[in-house]
Structure formats: structure tokens, C-alpha cells
PDB file of N, CA, C and O in Angstrom:
ATOM      1  N   MET A   1       0.835  -1.243   0.051  1.00  0.00           N
ATOM      2  CA  MET A   1      -0.116   0.012   0.077  1.00  0.00           C
ATOM      3  C   MET A   1       0.717   1.389   0.126  1.00  0.00           C
ATOM      4  O   MET A   1       2.135   1.240   0.663  1.00  0.00           O
ATOM      5  N   ALA A   2       0.295   2.426  -0.736  1.00  0.00           N
ATOM      6  CA  ALA A   2       1.091   3.411  -0.816  1.00  0.00           C
ATOM      7  C   ALA A   2       0.861   4.174   0.644  1.00  0.00           C
ATOM      8  O   ALA A   2      -0.226   4.140   1.063  1.00  0.00           O
ATOM      9  N   ARG A   3       1.839   4.789   0.935  1.00  0.00           N
ATOM     10  CA  ARG A   3       1.781   5.659   2.208  1.00  0.00           C
ATOM     11  C   ARG A   3       1.351   7.221   1.678  1.00  0.00           C
ATOM     12  O   ARG A   3       1.893   7.940   0.727  1.00  0.00           O
ATOM     13  N   HIS A   4       0.538   7.812   2.383  1.00  0.00           N
ATOM     14  CA  HIS A   4       0.011   8.990   2.363  1.00  0.00           C
ATOM     15  C   HIS A   4       0.683  10.040   3.059  1.00  0.00           C
ATOM     16  O   HIS A   4       1.034  10.176   4.163  1.00  0.00           O
ATOM     17  N   ARG A   5       1.185  10.921   2.372  1.00  0.00           N
ATOM     18  CA  ARG A   5       2.220  12.195   2.652  1.00  0.00           C
ATOM     19  C   ARG A   5       1.342  13.475   3.062  1.00  0.00           C
ATOM     20  O   ARG A   5       0.476  13.480   2.091  1.00  0.00           O
ATOM     21  N   LYS A   6       1.523  14.467   3.602  1.00  0.00           N
ATOM     22  CA  LYS A   6       1.102  15.747   3.434  1.00  0.00           C
ATOM     23  C   LYS A   6       1.556  16.146   2.346  1.00  0.00           C
ATOM     24  O   LYS A   6       2.903  16.308   2.266  1.00  0.00           O
ATOM     25  N   PRO A   7       0.728  17.069   1.436  1.00  0.00           N
ATOM     26  CA  PRO A   7       1.118  17.775   0.491  1.00  0.00           C
ATOM     27  C   PRO A   7       2.366  18.927   0.723  1.00  0.00           C
ATOM     28  O   PRO A   7       2.039  19.493   2.029  1.00  0.00           O
ATOM     29  N   HIS A   8       3.275  19.034  -0.025  1.00  0.00           N
ATOM     30  CA  HIS A   8       3.920  20.069   0.089  1.00  0.00           C
ATOM     31  C   HIS A   8       3.592  21.276  -0.045  1.00  0.00           C
ATOM     32  O   HIS A   8       2.878  21.931  -1.042  1.00  0.00           O
ATOM     33  N   THR A   9       3.434  22.233   0.894  1.00  0.00           N
ATOM     34  CA  THR A   9       3.347  23.543   0.735  1.00  0.00           C
ATOM     35  C   THR A   9       4.232  24.509   0.676  1.00  0.00           C
ATOM     36  O   THR A   9       5.259  24.474   1.397  1.00  0.00           O
ATOM     37  N   VAL A  10       4.071  25.874   0.120  1.00  0.00           N
ATOM     38  CA  VAL A  10       5.146  27.046  -0.145  1.00  0.00           C
ATOM     39  C   VAL A  10       4.697  27.742   0.651  1.00  0.00           C
ATOM     40  O   VAL A  10       3.503  28.313   0.844  1.00  0.00           O
ATOM     41  N   PRO A  11       5.296  28.233   1.798  1.00  0.00           N
ATOM     42  CA  PRO A  11       5.187  29.148   2.841  1.00  0.00           C
ATOM     43  C   PRO A  11       4.689  30.514   1.827  1.00  0.00           C
ATOM     44  O   PRO A  11       5.078  30.945   1.020  1.00  0.00           O
ATOM     45  N   ALA A  12       3.820  31.425   2.610  1.00  0.00           N
ATOM     46  CA  ALA A  12       3.361  32.540   2.061  1.00  0.00           C
ATOM     47  C   ALA A  12       4.507  33.539   1.672  1.00  0.00           C
ATOM     48  O   ALA A  12       4.252  34.262   0.813  1.00  0.00           O
ATOM     49  N   VAL A  13       5.300  33.706   2.479  1.00  0.00           N
ATOM     50  CA  VAL A  13       6.327  34.681   2.399  1.00  0.00           C
ATOM     51  C   VAL A  13       7.331  34.319   1.229  1.00  0.00           C
ATOM     52  O   VAL A  13       7.380  35.209   0.348  1.00  0.00           O
ATOM     53  N   SER A  14       7.436  33.199   0.894  1.00  0.00           N
ATOM     54  CA  SER A  14       8.041  32.601  -0.310  1.00  0.00           C
ATOM     55  C   SER A  14       7.091  33.080  -1.628  1.00  0.00           C
ATOM     56  O   SER A  14       7.678  33.454  -2.520  1.00  0.00           O
ATOM     57  N   VAL A  15       5.909  32.883  -1.601  1.00  0.00           N
ATOM     58  CA  VAL A  15       5.059  33.235  -2.642  1.00  0.00           C
ATOM     59  C   VAL A  15       5.164  34.701  -2.867  1.00  0.00           C
ATOM     60  O   VAL A  15       5.181  35.117  -4.225  1.00  0.00           O
ATOM     61  N   ARG A  16       5.003  35.615  -2.037  1.00  0.00           N
ATOM     62  CA  ARG A  16       5.018  36.917  -2.093  1.00  0.00           C
ATOM     63  C   ARG A  16       6.354  37.290  -2.766  1.00  0.00           C
ATOM     64  O   ARG A  16       6.534  38.381  -3.289  1.00  0.00           O
ATOM     65  N   ALA A  17       7.743  36.505  -2.201  1.00  0.00           N
ATOM     66  CA  ALA A  17       8.650  37.150  -2.631  1.00  0.00           C
ATOM     67  C   ALA A  17       8.879  36.616  -4.035  1.00  0.00           C
ATOM     68  O   ALA A  17       9.547  37.622  -4.766  1.00  0.00           O
ATOM     69  N   ARG A  18       8.309  35.638  -4.484  1.00  0.00           N
ATOM     70  CA  ARG A  18       8.515  35.324  -5.829  1.00  0.00           C
ATOM     71  C   ARG A  18       7.589  36.227  -6.882  1.00  0.00           C
ATOM     72  O   ARG A  18       8.086  36.708  -7.823  1.00  0.00           O
ATOM     73  N   ARG A  19       6.519  36.717  -6.439  1.00  0.00           N
ATOM     74  CA  ARG A  19       5.694  37.506  -7.198  1.00  0.00           C
ATOM     75  C   ARG A  19       6.487  38.943  -7.281  1.00  0.00           C
ATOM     76  O   ARG A  19       6.254  39.400  -8.053  1.00  0.00           O
ATOM     77  N   GLN A  20       7.029  39.379  -6.097  1.00  0.00           N
ATOM     78  CA  GLN A  20       7.838  40.568  -6.203  1.00  0.00           C
ATOM     79  C   GLN A  20       8.945  40.552  -7.015  1.00  0.00           C
ATOM     80  O   GLN A  20       9.235  41.677  -7.735  1.00  0.00           O
ATOM     81  N   LEU A  21       9.574  39.386  -7.094  1.00  0.00           N
ATOM     82  CA  LEU A  21      10.659  39.257  -7.850  1.00  0.00           C
ATOM     83  C   LEU A  21      10.289  39.172  -9.422  1.00  0.00           C
ATOM     84  O   LEU A  21      11.030  40.039 -10.014  1.00  0.00           O
ATOM     85  N   ALA A  22       9.182  38.610  -9.679  1.00  0.00           N
ATOM     86  CA  ALA A  22       8.737  38.719 -11.017  1.00  0.00           C
ATOM     87  C   ALA A  22       8.220  40.127 -11.602  1.00  0.00           C
ATOM     88  O   ALA A  22       8.588  40.428 -12.654  1.00  0.00           O
ATOM     89  N   GLY A  23       7.720  40.621 -10.574  1.00  0.00           N
ATOM     90  CA  GLY A  23       7.269  42.173 -10.773  1.00  0.00           C
ATOM     91  C   GLY A  23       8.525  43.261 -11.281  1.00  0.00           C
ATOM     92  O   GLY A  23       8.540  43.834 -12.119  1.00  0.00           O
ATOM     93  N   CYS A  24       9.565  42.852 -10.288  1.00  0.00           N
ATOM     94  CA  CYS A  24      10.904  43.775 -10.648  1.00  0.00           C
ATOM     95  C   CYS A  24      11.478  43.298 -12.079  1.00  0.00           C
ATOM     96  O   CYS A  24      11.775  44.139 -12.472  1.00  0.00           O
ATOM     97  N   LEU A  25      11.597  41.988 -12.058  1.00  0.00           N
ATOM     98  CA  LEU A  25      12.050  41.822 -13.308  1.00  0.00           C
ATOM     99  C   LEU A  25      11.356  41.948 -14.440  1.00  0.00           C
ATOM    100  O   LEU A  25      11.946  42.497 -15.655  1.00  0.00           O
ATOM    101  N   LEU A  26      10.074  42.279 -14.548  1.00  0.00           N
ATOM    102  CA  LEU A  26       9.234  42.593 -15.562  1.00  0.00           C
ATOM    103  C   LEU A  26       9.333  44.155 -15.777  1.00  0.00           C
ATOM    104  O   LEU A  26       9.670  44.692 -16.966  1.00  0.00           O
ATOM    105  N   GLY A  27       9.622  44.771 -14.837  1.00  0.00           N
ATOM    106  CA  GLY A  27       9.724  46.307 -14.678  1.00  0.00           C
ATOM    107  C   GLY A  27      11.148  46.624 -15.417  1.00  0.00           C
ATOM    108  O   GLY A  27      11.429  47.477 -16.175  1.00  0.00           O
ATOM    109  N   ALA A  28      12.176  45.750 -14.988  1.00  0.00           N
ATOM    110  CA  ALA A  28      13.450  46.163 -15.353  1.00  0.00           C
ATOM    111  C   ALA A  28      13.485  45.770 -16.923  1.00  0.00           C
ATOM    112  O   ALA A  28      14.328  46.484 -17.829  1.00  0.00           O
ATOM    113  N   SER A  29      12.890  44.631 -17.285  1.00  0.00           N
ATOM    114  CA  SER A  29      13.107  44.406 -18.792  1.00  0.00           C
ATOM    115  C   SER A  29      12.373  45.484 -19.626  1.00  0.00           C
ATOM    116  O   SER A  29      12.657  45.722 -20.828  1.00  0.00           O
ATOM    117  N   ALA A  30      11.134  45.896 -19.269  1.00  0.00           N
ATOM    118  CA  ALA A  30      10.481  47.085 -19.808  1.00  0.00           C
ATOM    119  C   ALA A  30      11.278  48.183 -19.828  1.00  0.00           C
ATOM    120  O   ALA A  30      11.221  49.028 -20.891  1.00  0.00           O
ATOM    121  N   LEU A  31      11.936  48.634 -18.899  1.00  0.00           N
ATOM    122  CA  LEU A  31      12.863  49.722 -18.836  1.00  0.00           C
ATOM    123  C   LEU A  31      13.732  49.573 -19.739  1.00  0.00           C
ATOM    124  O   LEU A  31      14.358  50.454 -20.615  1.00  0.00           O
ATOM    125  N   THR A  32      14.421  48.555 -19.581  1.00  0.00           N
ATOM    126  CA  THR A  32      15.642  48.069 -20.552  1.00  0.00           C
ATOM    127  C   THR A  32      15.375  48.219 -22.095  1.00  0.00           C
ATOM    128  O   THR A  32      15.904  48.877 -23.000  1.00  0.00           O
ATOM    129  N   ALA A  33      14.222  47.723 -22.079  1.00  0.00           N
ATOM    130  CA  ALA A  33      13.587  47.602 -23.544  1.00  0.00           C
ATOM    131  C   ALA A  33      13.328  49.036 -24.207  1.00  0.00           C
ATOM    132  O   ALA A  33      13.811  49.644 -25.658  1.00  0.00           O
ATOM    133  N   THR A  34      12.830  50.001 -23.289  1.00  0.00           N
ATOM    134  CA  THR A  34      12.647  51.363 -23.715  1.00  0.00           C
ATOM    135  C   THR A  34      13.991  51.990 -23.821  1.00  0.00           C
ATOM    136  O   THR A  34      13.978  52.738 -24.886  1.00  0.00           O
ATOM    137  N   LEU A  35      14.934  51.937 -23.009  1.00  0.00           N
ATOM    138  CA  LEU A  35      15.928  52.508 -23.157  1.00  0.00           C
ATOM    139  C   LEU A  35      16.897  52.204 -24.316  1.00  0.00           C
ATOM    140  O   LEU A  35      17.668  52.901 -25.236  1.00  0.00           O
ATOM    141  N   VAL A  36      16.905  50.731 -24.820  1.00  0.00           N
ATOM    142  CA  VAL A  36      17.729  50.509 -26.091  1.00  0.00           C
ATOM    143  C   VAL A  36      16.676  50.853 -27.097  1.00  0.00           C
ATOM    144  O   VAL A  36      17.529  51.404 -28.107  1.00  0.00           O
ATOM    145  N   SER A  37      15.417  50.967 -27.119  1.00  0.00           N
ATOM    146  CA  SER A  37      14.730  51.411 -28.412  1.00  0.00           C
ATOM    147  C   SER A  37      14.986  52.825 -28.373  1.00  0.00           C
ATOM    148  O   SER A  37      14.906  53.385 -29.698  1.00  0.00           O
ATOM    149  N   ARG A  38      15.121  53.638 -27.551  1.00  0.00           N
ATOM    150  CA  ARG A  38      15.301  54.951 -27.806  1.00  0.00           C
ATOM    151  C   ARG A  38      16.974  55.444 -28.273  1.00  0.00           C
ATOM    152  O   ARG A  38      17.108  56.618 -28.795  1.00  0.00           O
ATOM    153  N   THR A  39      17.940  54.559 -27.693  1.00  0.00           N
ATOM    154  CA  THR A  39      19.136  55.005 -28.098  1.00  0.00           C
ATOM    155  C   THR A  39      19.784  54.332 -29.368  1.00  0.00           C
ATOM    156  O   THR A  39      20.781  54.885 -29.850  1.00  0.00           O
ATOM    157  N   VAL A  40      19.405  52.997 -29.779  1.00  0.00           N
ATOM    158  CA  VAL A  40      19.694  52.260 -30.664  1.00  0.00           C
ATOM    159  C   VAL A  40      19.066  52.933 -32.269  1.00  0.00           C
ATOM    160  O   VAL A  40      17.832  53.034 -32.252  1.00  0.00           O
ATOM    161  N   THR A  41      19.931  53.241 -33.071  1.00  0.00           N
ATOM    162  CA  THR A  41      19.338  53.805 -34.488  1.00  0.00           C
ATOM    163  C   THR A  41      19.099  52.422 -35.084  1.00  0.00           C
ATOM    164  O   THR A  41      19.888  51.709 -35.304  1.00  0.00           O
ATOM    165  N   PRO A  42      18.152  52.573 -36.172  1.00  0.00           N
ATOM    166  CA  PRO A  42      17.797  51.283 -37.077  1.00  0.00           C
ATOM    167  C   PRO A  42      18.951  51.072 -37.889  1.00  0.00           C
ATOM    168  O   PRO A  42      19.821  52.230 -38.439  1.00  0.00           O
ATOM    169  N   ALA A  43      19.230  49.913 -38.401  1.00  0.00           N
ATOM    170  CA  ALA A  43      20.143  49.488 -39.262  1.00  0.00           C
ATOM    171  C   ALA A  43      19.873  49.944 -40.904  1.00  0.00           C
ATOM    172  O   ALA A  43      21.139  50.309 -41.542  1.00  0.00           O
ATOM    173  N   ALA A  44      18.667  50.185 -41.107  1.00  0.00           N
ATOM    174  CA  ALA A  44      18.351  50.552 -42.553  1.00  0.00           C
ATOM    175  C   ALA A  44      17.317  51.632 -42.513  1.00  0.00           C
ATOM    176  O   ALA A  44      16.615  51.706 -41.401  1.00  0.00           O
ATOM    177  N   PRO A  45      17.339  52.550 -43.353  1.00  0.00           N
ATOM    178  CA  PRO A  45      16.220  53.572 -43.415  1.00  0.00           C
ATOM    179  C   PRO A  45      15.067  52.824 -43.833  1.00  0.00           C
ATOM    180  O   PRO A  45      15.108  51.749 -44.295  1.00  0.00           O
ATOM    181  N   PRO A  46      14.007  53.866 -43.734  1.00  0.00           N
ATOM    182  CA  PRO A  46      12.579  53.105 -43.920  1.00  0.00           C
ATOM    183  C   PRO A  46      12.531  52.865 -45.383  1.00  0.00           C
ATOM    184  O   PRO A  46      13.146  53.670 -46.155  1.00  0.00           O
ATOM    185  N   ALA A  47      11.766  51.919 -45.825  1.00  0.00           N
ATOM    186  CA  ALA A  47      11.572  51.645 -47.306  1.00  0.00           C
ATOM    187  C   ALA A  47      10.797  52.766 -47.754  1.00  0.00           C
ATOM    188  O   ALA A  47       9.650  53.168 -47.555  1.00  0.00           O
ATOM    189  N   PRO A  48      11.400  53.090 -49.207  1.00  0.00           N
ATOM    190  CA  PRO A  48      10.544  54.298 -49.768  1.00  0.00           C
ATOM    191  C   PRO A  48       9.321  54.101 -50.402  1.00  0.00           C
ATOM    192  O   PRO A  48       8.530  54.909 -50.691  1.00  0.00           O
ATOM    193  N   ASP A  49       8.930  52.778 -50.735  1.00  0.00           N
ATOM    194  CA  ASP A  49       7.661  52.394 -51.215  1.00  0.00           C
ATOM    195  C   ASP A  49       6.633  52.007 -50.142  1.00  0.00           C
ATOM    196  O   ASP A  49       5.252  51.758 -50.467  1.00  0.00           O
ATOM    197  N   ARG A  50       6.889  52.412 -48.902  1.00  0.00           N
ATOM    198  CA  ARG A  50       5.714  52.236 -47.833  1.00  0.00           C
ATOM    199  C   ARG A  50       5.600  53.498 -47.226  1.00  0.00           C
ATOM    200  O   ARG A  50       6.497  54.502 -47.058  1.00  0.00           O
ATOM    201  N   PRO A  51       4.230  53.988 -47.049  1.00  0.00           N
ATOM    202  CA  PRO A  51       3.907  54.997 -46.424  1.00  0.00           C
ATOM    203  C   PRO A  51       4.314  55.154 -44.939  1.00  0.00           C
ATOM    204  O   PRO A  51       4.889  54.254 -44.318  1.00  0.00           O
ATOM    205  N   SER A  52       4.644  56.594 -44.200  1.00  0.00           N
ATOM    206  CA  SER A  52       5.064  56.759 -42.975  1.00  0.00           C
ATOM    207  C   SER A  52       4.236  56.273 -42.121  1.00  0.00           C
ATOM    208  O   SER A  52       2.889  56.108 -42.492  1.00  0.00           O
ATOM    209  N   ALA A  53       4.632  56.009 -40.872  1.00  0.00           N
ATOM    210  CA  ALA A  53       3.688  55.651 -39.720  1.00  0.00           C
ATOM    211  C   ALA A  53       2.766  56.541 -39.282  1.00  0.00           C
ATOM    212  O   ALA A  53       2.021  56.108 -38.629  1.00  0.00           O
ATOM    213  N   GLY A  54       2.908  57.976 -39.745  1.00  0.00           N
ATOM    214  CA  GLY A  54       1.931  58.802 -39.155  1.00  0.00           C
ATOM    215  C   GLY A  54       2.516  59.628 -38.115  1.00  0.00           C
ATOM    216  O   GLY A  54       1.707  60.462 -37.817  1.00  0.00           O
ATOM    217  N   TYR A  55       3.831  59.525 -37.765  1.00  0.00           N
ATOM    218  CA  TYR A  55       4.355  60.271 -36.929  1.00  0.00           C
ATOM    219  C   TYR A  55       5.857  60.285 -36.993  1.00  0.00           C
ATOM    220  O   TYR A  55       6.420  59.499 -37.716  1.00  0.00           O
ATOM    221  N   SER A  56       6.624  61.122 -36.693  1.00  0.00           N
ATOM    222  CA  SER A  56       7.883  61.207 -36.826  1.00  0.00           C
ATOM    223  C   SER A  56       8.634  60.908 -35.345  1.00  0.00           C
ATOM    224  O   SER A  56       8.116  60.935 -34.134  1.00  0.00           O
ATOM    225  N   LEU A  57       9.794  60.341 -35.437  1.00  0.00           N
ATOM    226  CA  LEU A  57      10.417  60.146 -34.277  1.00  0.00           C
ATOM    227  C   LEU A  57      10.737  61.284 -33.502  1.00  0.00           C
ATOM    228  O   LEU A  57      11.200  62.415 -34.129  1.00  0.00           O
ATOM    229  N   PRO A  58      10.810  61.260 -32.002  1.00  0.00           N
ATOM    230  CA  PRO A  58      11.200  62.526 -31.489  1.00  0.00           C
ATOM    231  C   PRO A  58      12.598  62.965 -31.546  1.00  0.00           C
ATOM    232  O   PRO A  58      13.500  62.065 -31.559  1.00  0.00           O
ATOM    233  N   ASP A  59      12.775  64.136 -31.456  1.00  0.00           N
ATOM    234  CA  ASP A  59      14.123  64.506 -31.699  1.00  0.00           C
ATOM    235  C   ASP A  59      14.890  64.573 -30.220  1.00  0.00           C
ATOM    236  O   ASP A  59      14.153  64.140 -29.196  1.00  0.00           O
ATOM    237  N   ARG A  60      16.056  65.249 -30.151  1.00  0.00           N
ATOM    238  CA  ARG A  60      16.592  65.285 -28.753  1.00  0.00           C
ATOM    239  C   ARG A  60      15.855  66.052 -27.684  1.00  0.00           C
ATOM    240  O   ARG A  60      15.911  65.797 -26.577  1.00  0.00           O
ATOM    241  N   SER A  61      14.888  66.912 -28.362  1.00  0.00           N
ATOM    242  CA  SER A  61      14.036  67.581 -27.228  1.00  0.00           C
ATOM    243  C   SER A  61      12.910  66.916 -26.559  1.00  0.00           C
ATOM    244  O   SER A  61      12.266  67.281 -25.956  1.00  0.00           O
ATOM    245  N   GLY A  62      12.337  65.888 -27.302  1.00  0.00           N
ATOM    246  CA  GLY A  62      11.505  64.867 -27.099  1.00  0.00           C
ATOM    247  C   GLY A  62       9.912  65.258 -27.654  1.00  0.00           C
ATOM    248  O   GLY A  62       9.082  64.608 -27.508  1.00  0.00           O
ATOM    249  N   ASP A  63       9.889  66.393 -28.391  1.00  0.00           N
ATOM    250  CA  ASP A  63       8.933  66.650 -29.208  1.00  0.00           C
ATOM    251  C   ASP A  63       8.507  65.697 -30.438  1.00  0.00           C
ATOM    252  O   ASP A  63       9.235  65.359 -31.310  1.00  0.00           O
ATOM    253  N   VAL A  64       7.539  65.196 -30.505  1.00  0.00           N
ATOM    254  CA  VAL A  64       6.997  64.349 -31.570  1.00  0.00           C
ATOM    255  C   VAL A  64       6.026  65.171 -32.524  1.00  0.00           C
ATOM    256  O   VAL A  64       5.001  65.936 -32.100  1.00  0.00           O
ATOM    257  N   GLN A  65       5.984  65.058 -33.629  1.00  0.00           N
ATOM    258  CA  GLN A  65       5.415  65.827 -34.612  1.00  0.00           C
ATOM    259  C   GLN A  65       4.757  64.812 -35.491  1.00  0.00           C
ATOM    260  O   GLN A  65       5.026  63.953 -36.066  1.00  0.00           O
ATOM    261  N   LEU A  66       3.325  65.211 -36.003  1.00  0.00           N
ATOM    262  CA  LEU A  66       2.562  64.369 -36.763  1.00  0.00           C
ATOM    263  C   LEU A  66       2.906  64.827 -38.118  1.00  0.00           C
ATOM    264  O   LEU A  66       3.124  65.606 -38.281  1.00  0.00           O
ATOM    265  N   VAL A  67       2.823  63.525 -38.858  1.00  0.00           N
ATOM    266  CA  VAL A  67       3.185  63.555 -40.469  1.00  0.00           C
ATOM    267  C   VAL A  67       2.030  63.203 -41.108  1.00  0.00           C
ATOM    268  O   VAL A  67       1.620  62.183 -40.850  1.00  0.00           O
ATOM    269  N   ARG A  68       1.703  63.902 -41.903  1.00  0.00           N
ATOM    270  CA  ARG A  68       0.545  63.336 -42.938  1.00  0.00           C
ATOM    271  C   ARG A  68       1.037  62.470 -43.987  1.00  0.00           C
ATOM    272  O   ARG A  68       1.997  62.689 -44.557  1.00  0.00           O
ATOM    273  N   ALA A  69       0.456  61.338 -43.820  1.00  0.00           N
ATOM    274  CA  ALA A  69       0.635  60.281 -44.825  1.00  0.00           C
ATOM    275  C   ALA A  69       0.228  60.587 -46.339  1.00  0.00           C
ATOM    276  O   ALA A  69      -0.997  61.111 -46.319  1.00  0.00           O
ATOM    277  N   GLU A  70       1.040  60.542 -47.028  1.00  0.00           N
ATOM    278  CA  GLU A  70       0.544  60.769 -48.569  1.00  0.00           C
ATOM    279  C   GLU A  70      -0.092  59.474 -49.396  1.00  0.00           C
ATOM    280  O   GLU A  70       0.224  58.463 -49.003  1.00  0.00           O
ATOM    281  N   ARG A  71      -1.113  59.356 -49.842  1.00  0.00           N
ATOM    282  CA  ARG A  71      -1.911  58.375 -50.320  1.00  0.00           C
ATOM    283  C   ARG A  71      -2.035  58.637 -52.002  1.00  0.00           C
ATOM    284  O   ARG A  71      -2.250  59.300 -52.423  1.00  0.00           O
TER     285      ARG A  71
END
């Protein structure tokens, strides 16, 4: 016959610490992705046969200007 044991339980402190760590890692990765996307320039210019996205990339001052897409 098989022996029945008490199921393994994780302390509530450990669960809270894991959730906190997951949240911190998620925030750090989002911040890193934002900083990398703001500082790295694209390897190639945009394709000339495609319309613009409808906005310009922000310049050093942080201003974003809307661009009228030609159709």
C-alpha cells in the first residue's frame, strides 16, 4: 500500500517574494527595452515604397510631430 504524505506547501512569504521578484524583473526588462529602443538607431532607412507611420520620431528635445501620410 502507498503511504499518504502531507502535500508540500510553499510558505506565503516565499510566494510573495516570488511575485515581487517577477514584478521587478518585468519592470526592469520593460525599462531596458525602452532605453535600448530610444538609443539604438535602425540598421536601415525606412523603405521608400511604404507610407510613413503617421508620426515622426522624437528629436533630442522629445517633441513628436504628426506627419501627414501621402496616399
